[in-house]
PDB file of N, CA and C in Angstrom:
ATOM      1  N   GLN A 187      -9.552-212.777  20.889  1.00  0.00           N
ATOM      2  CA  GLN A 187      -9.691-213.098  19.564  1.00  0.00           C
ATOM      3  C   GLN A 187     -10.649-212.598  18.768  1.00  0.00           C
ATOM      4  N   VAL A 188     -10.543-212.042  17.567  1.00  0.00           N
ATOM      5  CA  VAL A 188     -11.457-211.525  17.044  1.00  0.00           C
ATOM      6  C   VAL A 188     -12.472-212.530  16.497  1.00  0.00           C
ATOM      7  N   GLN A 189     -13.858-212.102  16.723  1.00  0.00           N
ATOM      8  CA  GLN A 189     -14.807-213.239  16.156  1.00  0.00           C
ATOM      9  C   GLN A 189     -15.589-212.779  14.982  1.00  0.00           C
ATOM     10  N   LEU A 190     -15.415-211.376  14.716  1.00  0.00           N
ATOM     11  CA  LEU A 190     -16.055-210.872  13.536  1.00  0.00           C
ATOM     12  C   LEU A 190     -15.334-209.535  13.057  1.00  0.00           C
ATOM     13  N   VAL A 191     -15.438-209.369  11.936  1.00  0.00           N
ATOM     14  CA  VAL A 191     -14.657-208.078  11.343  1.00  0.00           C
ATOM     15  C   VAL A 191     -15.505-207.457  10.336  1.00  0.00           C
ATOM     16  N   GLU A 192     -16.134-206.277  10.621  1.00  0.00           N
ATOM     17  CA  GLU A 192     -16.821-205.411   9.803  1.00  0.00           C
ATOM     18  C   GLU A 192     -15.863-204.545   8.791  1.00  0.00           C
ATOM     19  N   SER A 193     -16.260-204.319   7.568  1.00  0.00           N
ATOM     20  CA  SER A 193     -15.262-203.536   6.548  1.00  0.00           C
ATOM     21  C   SER A 193     -16.277-203.171   5.450  1.00  0.00           C
ATOM     22  N   GLY A 194     -15.568-202.103   4.757  1.00  0.00           N
ATOM     23  CA  GLY A 194     -16.369-201.621   3.667  1.00  0.00           C
ATOM     24  C   GLY A 194     -16.932-200.091   3.807  1.00  0.00           C
ATOM     25  N   GLY A 195     -16.668-199.611   4.945  1.00  0.00           N
ATOM     26  CA  GLY A 195     -17.163-198.369   5.048  1.00  0.00           C
ATOM     27  C   GLY A 195     -16.116-197.400   4.482  1.00  0.00           C
ATOM     28  N   GLY A 196     -16.551-195.960   4.614  1.00  0.00           N
ATOM     29  CA  GLY A 196     -15.877-195.018   4.171  1.00  0.00           C
ATOM     30  C   GLY A 196     -16.737-193.646   3.912  1.00  0.00           C
ATOM     31  N   LEU A 197     -16.022-192.901   3.387  1.00  0.00           N
ATOM     32  CA  LEU A 197     -16.813-191.346   2.880  1.00  0.00           C
ATOM     33  C   LEU A 197     -17.385-191.507   1.599  1.00  0.00           C
ATOM     34  N   VAL A 198     -18.523-191.163   1.419  1.00  0.00           N
ATOM     35  CA  VAL A 198     -19.243-191.271   0.241  1.00  0.00           C
ATOM     36  C   VAL A 198     -20.282-190.037   0.065  1.00  0.00           C
ATOM     37  N   GLN A 199     -20.308-189.506  -1.152  1.00  0.00           N
ATOM     38  CA  GLN A 199     -21.272-188.474  -1.289  1.00  0.00           C
ATOM     39  C   GLN A 199     -22.839-188.684  -1.072  1.00  0.00           C
ATOM     40  N   PRO A 200     -23.734-187.840  -0.910  1.00  0.00           N
ATOM     41  CA  PRO A 200     -24.947-188.452  -0.910  1.00  0.00           C
ATOM     42  C   PRO A 200     -25.452-188.841  -2.032  1.00  0.00           C
ATOM     43  N   GLY A 201     -26.139-189.852  -2.143  1.00  0.00           N
ATOM     44  CA  GLY A 201     -26.690-190.668  -3.415  1.00  0.00           C
ATOM     45  C   GLY A 201     -25.622-191.750  -3.986  1.00  0.00           C
ATOM     46  N   GLY A 202     -24.591-191.815  -3.229  1.00  0.00           N
ATOM     47  CA  GLY A 202     -23.467-192.824  -3.456  1.00  0.00           C
ATOM     48  C   GLY A 202     -24.061-194.178  -2.896  1.00  0.00           C
ATOM     49  N   SER A 203     -22.987-195.077  -3.197  1.00  0.00           N
ATOM     50  CA  SER A 203     -23.351-196.561  -2.552  1.00  0.00           C
ATOM     51  C   SER A 203     -21.915-197.105  -1.991  1.00  0.00           C
ATOM     52  N   LEU A 204     -22.372-197.898  -0.998  1.00  0.00           N
ATOM     53  CA  LEU A 204     -21.109-198.705  -0.110  1.00  0.00           C
ATOM     54  C   LEU A 204     -21.835-199.992  -0.057  1.00  0.00           C
ATOM     55  N   ARG A 205     -20.835-201.070  -0.002  1.00  0.00           N
ATOM     56  CA  ARG A 205     -20.935-202.222   0.486  1.00  0.00           C
ATOM     57  C   ARG A 205     -20.340-202.704   1.702  1.00  0.00           C
ATOM     58  N   LEU A 206     -20.983-202.927   2.579  1.00  0.00           N
ATOM     59  CA  LEU A 206     -20.357-203.484   3.753  1.00  0.00           C
ATOM     60  C   LEU A 206     -20.250-204.825   3.878  1.00  0.00           C
ATOM     61  N   SER A 207     -19.321-205.694   4.546  1.00  0.00           N
ATOM     62  CA  SER A 207     -18.978-206.869   4.643  1.00  0.00           C
ATOM     63  C   SER A 207     -18.781-207.282   6.199  1.00  0.00           C
ATOM     64  N   CYS A 208     -19.201-208.289   6.588  1.00  0.00           N
ATOM     65  CA  CYS A 208     -19.049-208.893   7.707  1.00  0.00           C
ATOM     66  C   CYS A 208     -18.413-210.492   7.904  1.00  0.00           C
ATOM     67  N   ALA A 209     -17.243-210.480   8.203  1.00  0.00           N
ATOM     68  CA  ALA A 209     -16.429-211.866   8.135  1.00  0.00           C
ATOM     69  C   ALA A 209     -16.459-212.412   9.402  1.00  0.00           C
ATOM     70  N   THR A 210     -16.875-213.739   9.488  1.00  0.00           N
ATOM     71  CA  THR A 210     -16.900-214.323  10.954  1.00  0.00           C
ATOM     72  C   THR A 210     -16.331-215.812  10.714  1.00  0.00           C
ATOM     73  N   SER A 211     -16.225-216.428  11.942  1.00  0.00           N
ATOM     74  CA  SER A 211     -15.933-217.915  11.936  1.00  0.00           C
ATOM     75  C   SER A 211     -17.082-218.607  11.105  1.00  0.00           C
ATOM     76  N   ARG A 212     -16.657-219.615  10.822  1.00  0.00           N
ATOM     77  CA  ARG A 212     -17.787-220.579  10.298  1.00  0.00           C
ATOM     78  C   ARG A 212     -18.738-221.288  11.354  1.00  0.00           C
ATOM     79  N   SER A 213     -18.180-221.402  12.629  1.00  0.00           N
ATOM     80  CA  SER A 213     -19.221-221.727  13.534  1.00  0.00           C
ATOM     81  C   SER A 213     -20.155-220.411  13.732  1.00  0.00           C
ATOM     82  N   LEU A 214     -20.000-219.158  13.818  1.00  0.00           N
ATOM     83  CA  LEU A 214     -20.854-218.129  13.971  1.00  0.00           C
ATOM     84  C   LEU A 214     -21.698-217.978  12.967  1.00  0.00           C
ATOM     85  N   PHE A 215     -20.966-217.982  11.782  1.00  0.00           N
ATOM     86  CA  PHE A 215     -21.813-218.034  10.370  1.00  0.00           C
ATOM     87  C   PHE A 215     -22.998-218.982  10.181  1.00  0.00           C
ATOM     88  N   SER A 216     -22.707-220.248  10.650  1.00  0.00           N
ATOM     89  CA  SER A 216     -23.472-221.414  10.317  1.00  0.00           C
ATOM     90  C   SER A 216     -24.714-221.242  11.119  1.00  0.00           C
ATOM     91  N   SER A 217     -24.568-220.426  12.442  1.00  0.00           N
ATOM     92  CA  SER A 217     -25.846-220.095  13.214  1.00  0.00           C
ATOM     93  C   SER A 217     -27.010-219.393  12.434  1.00  0.00           C
ATOM     94  N   GLY A 218     -26.483-218.613  11.303  1.00  0.00           N
ATOM     95  CA  GLY A 218     -27.696-218.055  10.566  1.00  0.00           C
ATOM     96  C   GLY A 218     -28.323-216.811  10.534  1.00  0.00           C
ATOM     97  N   ALA A 219     -28.779-216.597  12.033  1.00  0.00           N
ATOM     98  CA  ALA A 219     -29.370-215.377  12.126  1.00  0.00           C
ATOM     99  C   ALA A 219     -28.174-214.358  12.645  1.00  0.00           C
ATOM    100  N   MET A 220     -28.663-213.249  12.072  1.00  0.00           N
ATOM    101  CA  MET A 220     -27.927-211.988  12.248  1.00  0.00           C
ATOM    102  C   MET A 220     -28.556-210.729  11.944  1.00  0.00           C
ATOM    103  N   GLY A 221     -27.787-209.546  12.363  1.00  0.00           N
ATOM    104  CA  GLY A 221     -28.532-208.225  12.047  1.00  0.00           C
ATOM    105  C   GLY A 221     -27.526-207.282  11.877  1.00  0.00           C
ATOM    106  N   TRP A 222     -27.798-206.417  10.901  1.00  0.00           N
ATOM    107  CA  TRP A 222     -26.818-205.249  10.796  1.00  0.00           C
ATOM    108  C   TRP A 222     -27.499-204.188  11.663  1.00  0.00           C
ATOM    109  N   TYR A 223     -26.543-203.136  12.334  1.00  0.00           N
ATOM    110  CA  TYR A 223     -27.139-202.157  13.369  1.00  0.00           C
ATOM    111  C   TYR A 223     -26.304-201.014  13.152  1.00  0.00           C
ATOM    112  N   ARG A 224     -26.497-200.163  13.618  1.00  0.00           N
ATOM    113  CA  ARG A 224     -25.867-198.829  13.223  1.00  0.00           C
ATOM    114  C   ARG A 224     -25.861-197.653  14.470  1.00  0.00           C
ATOM    115  N   GLN A 225     -25.016-196.972  14.726  1.00  0.00           N
ATOM    116  CA  GLN A 225     -24.882-195.773  15.891  1.00  0.00           C
ATOM    117  C   GLN A 225     -24.258-194.774  15.515  1.00  0.00           C
ATOM    118  N   ALA A 226     -25.114-193.556  15.369  1.00  0.00           N
ATOM    119  CA  ALA A 226     -24.566-192.255  14.997  1.00  0.00           C
ATOM    120  C   ALA A 226     -24.155-191.617  16.243  1.00  0.00           C
ATOM    121  N   PRO A 227     -23.456-190.580  16.003  1.00  0.00           N
ATOM    122  CA  PRO A 227     -23.044-189.860  17.332  1.00  0.00           C
ATOM    123  C   PRO A 227     -24.223-189.169  18.183  1.00  0.00           C
ATOM    124  N   GLY A 228     -24.070-189.375  19.402  1.00  0.00           N
ATOM    125  CA  GLY A 228     -25.057-188.804  20.326  1.00  0.00           C
ATOM    126  C   GLY A 228     -26.581-189.626  20.368  1.00  0.00           C
ATOM    127  N   LYS A 229     -26.713-190.861  19.265  1.00  0.00           N
ATOM    128  CA  LYS A 229     -27.918-191.383  19.201  1.00  0.00           C
ATOM    129  C   LYS A 229     -27.610-192.788  19.628  1.00  0.00           C
ATOM    130  N   GLN A 230     -28.648-193.570  19.927  1.00  0.00           N
ATOM    131  CA  GLN A 230     -28.774-195.020  20.361  1.00  0.00           C
ATOM    132  C   GLN A 230     -28.540-195.768  19.272  1.00  0.00           C
ATOM    133  N   ARG A 231     -27.792-197.045  19.769  1.00  0.00           N
ATOM    134  CA  ARG A 231     -27.734-198.012  18.508  1.00  0.00           C
ATOM    135  C   ARG A 231     -29.111-198.409  18.060  1.00  0.00           C
ATOM    136  N   GLU A 232     -29.436-198.690  16.708  1.00  0.00           N
ATOM    137  CA  GLU A 232     -30.646-198.975  16.357  1.00  0.00           C
ATOM    138  C   GLU A 232     -30.376-200.141  15.066  1.00  0.00           C
ATOM    139  N   VAL A 233     -31.463-200.839  15.020  1.00  0.00           N
ATOM    140  CA  VAL A 233     -31.272-201.884  14.034  1.00  0.00           C
ATOM    141  C   VAL A 233     -31.739-201.287  12.428  1.00  0.00           C
ATOM    142  N   VAL A 234     -30.873-201.982  11.616  1.00  0.00           N
ATOM    143  CA  VAL A 234     -30.886-201.647  10.295  1.00  0.00           C
ATOM    144  C   VAL A 234     -31.582-202.710   9.593  1.00  0.00           C
ATOM    145  N   ALA A 235     -31.121-203.905   9.613  1.00  0.00           N
ATOM    146  CA  ALA A 235     -31.654-205.107   8.695  1.00  0.00           C
ATOM    147  C   ALA A 235     -31.345-206.316   9.613  1.00  0.00           C
ATOM    148  N   GLN A 236     -32.270-207.181   9.343  1.00  0.00           N
ATOM    149  CA  GLN A 236     -31.949-208.545  10.032  1.00  0.00           C
ATOM    150  C   GLN A 236     -32.245-209.804   9.038  1.00  0.00           C
ATOM    151  N   ILE A 237     -31.682-210.916   9.269  1.00  0.00           N
ATOM    152  CA  ILE A 237     -32.034-212.047   8.559  1.00  0.00           C
ATOM    153  C   ILE A 237     -31.962-213.043   9.679  1.00  0.00           C
ATOM    154  N   THR A 238     -33.090-213.904   9.503  1.00  0.00           N
ATOM    155  CA  THR A 238     -33.248-215.217  10.530  1.00  0.00           C
ATOM    156  C   THR A 238     -32.585-216.261   9.811  1.00  0.00           C
ATOM    157  N   SER A 239     -32.689-217.483  10.574  1.00  0.00           N
ATOM    158  CA  SER A 239     -31.795-218.501  10.043  1.00  0.00           C
ATOM    159  C   SER A 239     -32.526-219.347   9.294  1.00  0.00           C
ATOM    160  N   GLY A 240     -33.640-218.903   8.906  1.00  0.00           N
ATOM    161  CA  GLY A 240     -34.873-219.418   8.197  1.00  0.00           C
ATOM    162  C   GLY A 240     -34.787-218.573   6.756  1.00  0.00           C
ATOM    163  N   GLY A 241     -34.012-217.475   6.690  1.00  0.00           N
ATOM    164  CA  GLY A 241     -33.837-216.739   5.344  1.00  0.00           C
ATOM    165  C   GLY A 241     -34.762-215.477   5.656  1.00  0.00           C
ATOM    166  N   SER A 242     -35.610-215.149   6.418  1.00  0.00           N
ATOM    167  CA  SER A 242     -36.580-214.024   6.675  1.00  0.00           C
ATOM    168  C   SER A 242     -35.923-212.935   6.750  1.00  0.00           C
ATOM    169  N   ILE A 243     -36.018-211.872   6.082  1.00  0.00           N
ATOM    170  CA  ILE A 243     -35.180-210.594   5.957  1.00  0.00           C
ATOM    171  C   ILE A 243     -36.180-209.396   6.184  1.00  0.00           C
ATOM    172  N   SER A 244     -35.783-208.411   7.233  1.00  0.00           N
ATOM    173  CA  SER A 244     -36.526-207.480   7.499  1.00  0.00           C
ATOM    174  C   SER A 244     -35.608-206.139   7.665  1.00  0.00           C
ATOM    175  N   TYR A 245     -36.186-205.090   7.293  1.00  0.00           N
ATOM    176  CA  TYR A 245     -35.520-203.853   7.374  1.00  0.00           C
ATOM    177  C   TYR A 245     -36.143-203.011   8.193  1.00  0.00           C
ATOM    178  N   ALA A 246     -35.177-202.023   8.677  1.00  0.00           N
ATOM    179  CA  ALA A 246     -35.946-200.754   9.196  1.00  0.00           C
ATOM    180  C   ALA A 246     -36.395-199.799   8.375  1.00  0.00           C
ATOM    181  N   ASP A 247     -37.471-199.050   8.577  1.00  0.00           N
ATOM    182  CA  ASP A 247     -38.273-198.067   7.356  1.00  0.00           C
ATOM    183  C   ASP A 247     -37.492-197.185   7.082  1.00  0.00           C
ATOM    184  N   PRO A 248     -36.411-196.598   7.680  1.00  0.00           N
ATOM    185  CA  PRO A 248     -35.554-195.639   7.054  1.00  0.00           C
ATOM    186  C   PRO A 248     -34.684-195.975   5.802  1.00  0.00           C
ATOM    187  N   VAL A 249     -34.419-197.393   5.623  1.00  0.00           N
ATOM    188  CA  VAL A 249     -33.355-197.896   4.654  1.00  0.00           C
ATOM    189  C   VAL A 249     -34.155-198.677   3.937  1.00  0.00           C
ATOM    190  N   LYS A 250     -35.466-199.093   3.936  1.00  0.00           N
ATOM    191  CA  LYS A 250     -36.295-199.728   3.069  1.00  0.00           C
ATOM    192  C   LYS A 250     -36.013-199.341   1.301  1.00  0.00           C
ATOM    193  N   GLY A 251     -35.946-200.258   0.643  1.00  0.00           N
ATOM    194  CA  GLY A 251     -35.854-199.855  -0.726  1.00  0.00           C
ATOM    195  C   GLY A 251     -34.430-199.363  -1.006  1.00  0.00           C
ATOM    196  N   ARG A 252     -33.398-199.152  -0.188  1.00  0.00           N
ATOM    197  CA  ARG A 252     -32.202-198.282  -0.425  1.00  0.00           C
ATOM    198  C   ARG A 252     -31.000-199.762  -0.044  1.00  0.00           C
ATOM    199  N   PHE A 253     -31.307-200.215   1.106  1.00  0.00           N
ATOM    200  CA  PHE A 253     -30.272-201.315   1.743  1.00  0.00           C
ATOM    201  C   PHE A 253     -30.934-202.440   1.316  1.00  0.00           C
ATOM    202  N   THR A 254     -29.770-203.612   1.194  1.00  0.00           N
ATOM    203  CA  THR A 254     -30.242-204.955   1.023  1.00  0.00           C
ATOM    204  C   THR A 254     -29.188-205.745   1.574  1.00  0.00           C
ATOM    205  N   ILE A 255     -29.732-206.755   2.570  1.00  0.00           N
ATOM    206  CA  ILE A 255     -28.837-207.668   3.171  1.00  0.00           C
ATOM    207  C   ILE A 255     -28.682-209.009   2.288  1.00  0.00           C
ATOM    208  N   SER A 256     -27.474-209.577   2.373  1.00  0.00           N
ATOM    209  CA  SER A 256     -27.316-210.993   1.718  1.00  0.00           C
ATOM    210  C   SER A 256     -25.966-211.711   2.556  1.00  0.00           C
ATOM    211  N   ARG A 257     -26.042-212.943   2.082  1.00  0.00           N
ATOM    212  CA  ARG A 257     -24.900-213.790   2.768  1.00  0.00           C
ATOM    213  C   ARG A 257     -24.285-214.420   1.725  1.00  0.00           C
ATOM    214  N   ASP A 258     -22.941-214.931   1.884  1.00  0.00           N
ATOM    215  CA  ASP A 258     -21.920-215.324   1.282  1.00  0.00           C
ATOM    216  C   ASP A 258     -21.545-216.769   1.730  1.00  0.00           C
ATOM    217  N   ASN A 259     -22.436-218.053   1.469  1.00  0.00           N
ATOM    218  CA  ASN A 259     -22.136-219.013   2.325  1.00  0.00           C
ATOM    219  C   ASN A 259     -20.644-219.748   2.343  1.00  0.00           C
ATOM    220  N   ALA A 260     -20.295-219.487   0.939  1.00  0.00           N
ATOM    221  CA  ALA A 260     -18.936-220.043   0.607  1.00  0.00           C
ATOM    222  C   ALA A 260     -17.755-219.412   1.491  1.00  0.00           C
ATOM    223  N   ASN A 261     -17.903-218.077   1.732  1.00  0.00           N
ATOM    224  CA  ASN A 261     -16.947-217.462   2.318  1.00  0.00           C
ATOM    225  C   ASN A 261     -17.208-216.722   3.642  1.00  0.00           C
ATOM    226  N   ASN A 262     -18.267-217.448   4.438  1.00  0.00           N
ATOM    227  CA  ASN A 262     -18.698-217.136   5.716  1.00  0.00           C
ATOM    228  C   ASN A 262     -18.754-215.481   5.928  1.00  0.00           C
ATOM    229  N   ARG A 263     -19.480-214.822   5.020  1.00  0.00           N
ATOM    230  CA  ARG A 263     -19.663-213.481   4.938  1.00  0.00           C
ATOM    231  C   ARG A 263     -21.008-213.016   4.841  1.00  0.00           C
ATOM    232  N   TRP A 264     -21.314-212.018   5.609  1.00  0.00           N
ATOM    233  CA  TRP A 264     -22.842-211.151   5.263  1.00  0.00           C
ATOM    234  C   TRP A 264     -22.365-209.880   4.678  1.00  0.00           C
ATOM    235  N   TYR A 265     -23.418-209.181   3.978  1.00  0.00           N
ATOM    236  CA  TYR A 265     -23.194-208.167   3.283  1.00  0.00           C
ATOM    237  C   TYR A 265     -24.373-207.147   3.522  1.00  0.00           C
ATOM    238  N   LEU A 266     -24.262-206.073   3.557  1.00  0.00           N
ATOM    239  CA  LEU A 266     -25.124-204.930   3.509  1.00  0.00           C
ATOM    240  C   LEU A 266     -24.984-203.835   2.271  1.00  0.00           C
ATOM    241  N   GLN A 267     -25.551-203.995   1.329  1.00  0.00           N
ATOM    242  CA  GLN A 267     -25.496-203.063   0.157  1.00  0.00           C
ATOM    243  C   GLN A 267     -26.298-201.844   0.492  1.00  0.00           C
ATOM    244  N   MET A 268     -25.663-200.856   0.202  1.00  0.00           N
ATOM    245  CA  MET A 268     -26.414-199.493   0.773  1.00  0.00           C
ATOM    246  C   MET A 268     -26.242-198.685  -0.641  1.00  0.00           C
ATOM    247  N   ASN A 269     -27.340-198.300  -1.057  1.00  0.00           N
ATOM    248  CA  ASN A 269     -27.744-197.367  -2.131  1.00  0.00           C
ATOM    249  C   ASN A 269     -28.372-196.131  -1.503  1.00  0.00           C
ATOM    250  N   SER A 270     -28.182-195.067  -2.515  1.00  0.00           N
ATOM    251  CA  SER A 270     -28.747-193.796  -2.422  1.00  0.00           C
ATOM    252  C   SER A 270     -28.583-193.488  -1.073  1.00  0.00           C
ATOM    253  N   LEU A 271     -27.421-193.262  -0.572  1.00  0.00           N
ATOM    254  CA  LEU A 271     -27.188-192.985   0.733  1.00  0.00           C
ATOM    255  C   LEU A 271     -27.246-191.411   0.942  1.00  0.00           C
ATOM    256  N   LYS A 272     -27.772-191.490   2.226  1.00  0.00           N
ATOM    257  CA  LYS A 272     -28.270-189.906   2.813  1.00  0.00           C
ATOM    258  C   LYS A 272     -27.115-189.482   3.848  1.00  0.00           C
ATOM    259  N   PRO A 273     -27.098-188.288   4.189  1.00  0.00           N
ATOM    260  CA  PRO A 273     -26.159-187.783   5.267  1.00  0.00           C
ATOM    261  C   PRO A 273     -26.907-188.661   6.615  1.00  0.00           C
ATOM    262  N   ASP A 274     -28.264-188.514   6.855  1.00  0.00           N
ATOM    263  CA  ASP A 274     -28.693-189.425   7.823  1.00  0.00           C
ATOM    264  C   ASP A 274     -28.077-190.819   8.314  1.00  0.00           C
ATOM    265  N   ASP A 275     -27.554-191.396   7.004  1.00  0.00           N
ATOM    266  CA  ASP A 275     -27.132-192.811   7.100  1.00  0.00           C
ATOM    267  C   ASP A 275     -25.590-192.756   7.776  1.00  0.00           C
ATOM    268  N   THR A 276     -25.307-191.686   8.212  1.00  0.00           N
ATOM    269  CA  THR A 276     -23.834-191.520   8.513  1.00  0.00           C
ATOM    270  C   THR A 276     -23.825-192.178  10.164  1.00  0.00           C
ATOM    271  N   ALA A 277     -23.003-193.250  10.148  1.00  0.00           N
ATOM    272  CA  ALA A 277     -22.919-193.744  11.595  1.00  0.00           C
ATOM    273  C   ALA A 277     -22.029-194.903  11.673  1.00  0.00           C
ATOM    274  N   VAL A 278     -21.372-195.542  12.724  1.00  0.00           N
ATOM    275  CA  VAL A 278     -20.700-196.645  12.832  1.00  0.00           C
ATOM    276  C   VAL A 278     -21.777-198.008  12.504  1.00  0.00           C
ATOM    277  N   TYR A 279     -21.178-198.745  11.411  1.00  0.00           N
ATOM    278  CA  TYR A 279     -22.151-199.833  11.272  1.00  0.00           C
ATOM    279  C   TYR A 279     -21.579-201.156  12.005  1.00  0.00           C
ATOM    280  N   TYR A 280     -22.292-201.955  12.594  1.00  0.00           N
ATOM    281  CA  TYR A 280     -21.898-203.249  13.153  1.00  0.00           C
ATOM    282  C   TYR A 280     -22.713-204.410  12.665  1.00  0.00           C
ATOM    283  N   CYS A 281     -22.174-205.507  12.529  1.00  0.00           N
ATOM    284  CA  CYS A 281     -22.896-206.815  12.369  1.00  0.00           C
ATOM    285  C   CYS A 281     -22.824-207.570  13.628  1.00  0.00           C
ATOM    286  N   LYS A 282     -23.885-208.316  14.057  1.00  0.00           N
ATOM    287  CA  LYS A 282     -23.957-209.126  15.034  1.00  0.00           C
ATOM    288  C   LYS A 282     -24.688-210.318  14.957  1.00  0.00           C
ATOM    289  N   PRO A 283     -24.184-211.617  14.835  1.00  0.00           N
ATOM    290  CA  PRO A 283     -24.921-212.733  14.929  1.00  0.00           C
ATOM    291  C   PRO A 283     -25.545-212.777  16.160  1.00  0.00           C
ATOM    292  N   PHE A 284     -26.994-213.310  16.154  1.00  0.00           N
ATOM    293  CA  PHE A 284     -27.738-213.355  17.245  1.00  0.00           C
ATOM    294  C   PHE A 284     -27.040-214.125  18.393  1.00  0.00           C
ATOM    295  N   SER A 285     -26.327-215.266  18.043  1.00  0.00           N
ATOM    296  CA  SER A 285     -25.603-216.105  18.948  1.00  0.00           C
ATOM    297  C   SER A 285     -24.616-215.468  19.798  1.00  0.00           C
ATOM    298  N   LEU A 286     -23.925-214.307  19.281  1.00  0.00           N
ATOM    299  CA  LEU A 286     -22.788-213.398  19.741  1.00  0.00           C
ATOM    300  C   LEU A 286     -23.381-212.383  20.841  1.00  0.00           C
ATOM    301  N   ALA A 287     -22.705-212.624  21.998  1.00  0.00           N
ATOM    302  CA  ALA A 287     -22.992-211.673  22.846  1.00  0.00           C
ATOM    303  C   ALA A 287     -22.644-210.158  22.941  1.00  0.00           C
ATOM    304  N   GLY A 288     -21.421-210.343  22.483  1.00  0.00           N
ATOM    305  CA  GLY A 288     -20.623-208.824  22.324  1.00  0.00           C
ATOM    306  C   GLY A 288     -20.982-208.154  20.926  1.00  0.00           C
ATOM    307  N   TRP A 289     -19.980-207.147  20.695  1.00  0.00           N
ATOM    308  CA  TRP A 289     -20.136-206.207  19.396  1.00  0.00           C
ATOM    309  C   TRP A 289     -18.595-206.123  19.145  1.00  0.00           C
ATOM    310  N   GLY A 290     -18.526-205.966  17.738  1.00  0.00           N
ATOM    311  CA  GLY A 290     -17.306-205.775  17.092  1.00  0.00           C
ATOM    312  C   GLY A 290     -16.879-204.296  17.135  1.00  0.00           C
ATOM    313  N   GLN A 291     -15.941-204.084  16.470  1.00  0.00           N
ATOM    314  CA  GLN A 291     -15.724-202.540  16.385  1.00  0.00           C
ATOM    315  C   GLN A 291     -16.326-201.680  15.479  1.00  0.00           C
ATOM    316  N   GLY A 292     -17.001-202.297  14.449  1.00  0.00           N
ATOM    317  CA  GLY A 292     -17.858-201.689  13.560  1.00  0.00           C
ATOM    318  C   GLY A 292     -17.005-200.910  12.536  1.00  0.00           C
ATOM    319  N   THR A 293     -17.836-200.394  11.409  1.00  0.00           N
ATOM    320  CA  THR A 293     -16.985-199.760  10.349  1.00  0.00           C
ATOM    321  C   THR A 293     -17.792-198.444  10.102  1.00  0.00           C
ATOM    322  N   GLN A 294     -17.093-197.287   9.953  1.00  0.00           N
ATOM    323  CA  GLN A 294     -17.521-195.935   9.978  1.00  0.00           C
ATOM    324  C   GLN A 294     -18.067-195.680   8.738  1.00  0.00           C
ATOM    325  N   VAL A 295     -19.340-195.098   8.437  1.00  0.00           N
ATOM    326  CA  VAL A 295     -19.795-194.767   7.377  1.00  0.00           C
ATOM    327  C   VAL A 295     -20.252-193.348   7.219  1.00  0.00           C
ATOM    328  N   THR A 296     -19.463-192.362   6.472  1.00  0.00           N
ATOM    329  CA  THR A 296     -20.042-191.024   6.567  1.00  0.00           C
ATOM    330  C   THR A 296     -20.142-190.598   5.172  1.00  0.00           C
ATOM    331  N   VAL A 297     -21.373-189.982   5.173  1.00  0.00           N
ATOM    332  CA  VAL A 297     -22.229-189.546   4.007  1.00  0.00           C
ATOM    333  C   VAL A 297     -22.198-188.122   3.812  1.00  0.00           C
ATOM    334  N   SER A 298     -21.284-187.531   3.132  1.00  0.00           N
ATOM    335  CA  SER A 298     -21.165-186.032   3.007  1.00  0.00           C
ATOM    336  C   SER A 298     -20.800-185.397   1.888  1.00  0.00           C
ATOM    337  N   SER A 299     -21.294-183.988   1.416  1.00  0.00           N
ATOM    338  CA  SER A 299     -20.604-183.704   0.398  1.00  0.00           C
ATOM    339  C   SER A 299     -19.346-182.658   0.758  1.00  0.00           C
TER     340      SER A 299
END
């Protein structure tokens, strides 16, 4: 059974924007804490941004000032707004509630001219 679905990825030119979304069950969403991660070809998965159950948000240095994490309580969704995208942002992006052991399939983001 699918527990979370990432969407919103695609092909975008450098400098462009995308908004990723992560839909979950109400029970998973209500836990509050989650993170966005990404994995580029040949590289290990890395954290992009995290939000705690208390609402504290942190960003990895490469995305600070460009990415914004948010949540939509009414629709059980988390979002990652990505602006000023760079080729180095190309990766599969994943959302992961802290309480969930596994990973979803992610959504592909490709930044290229």
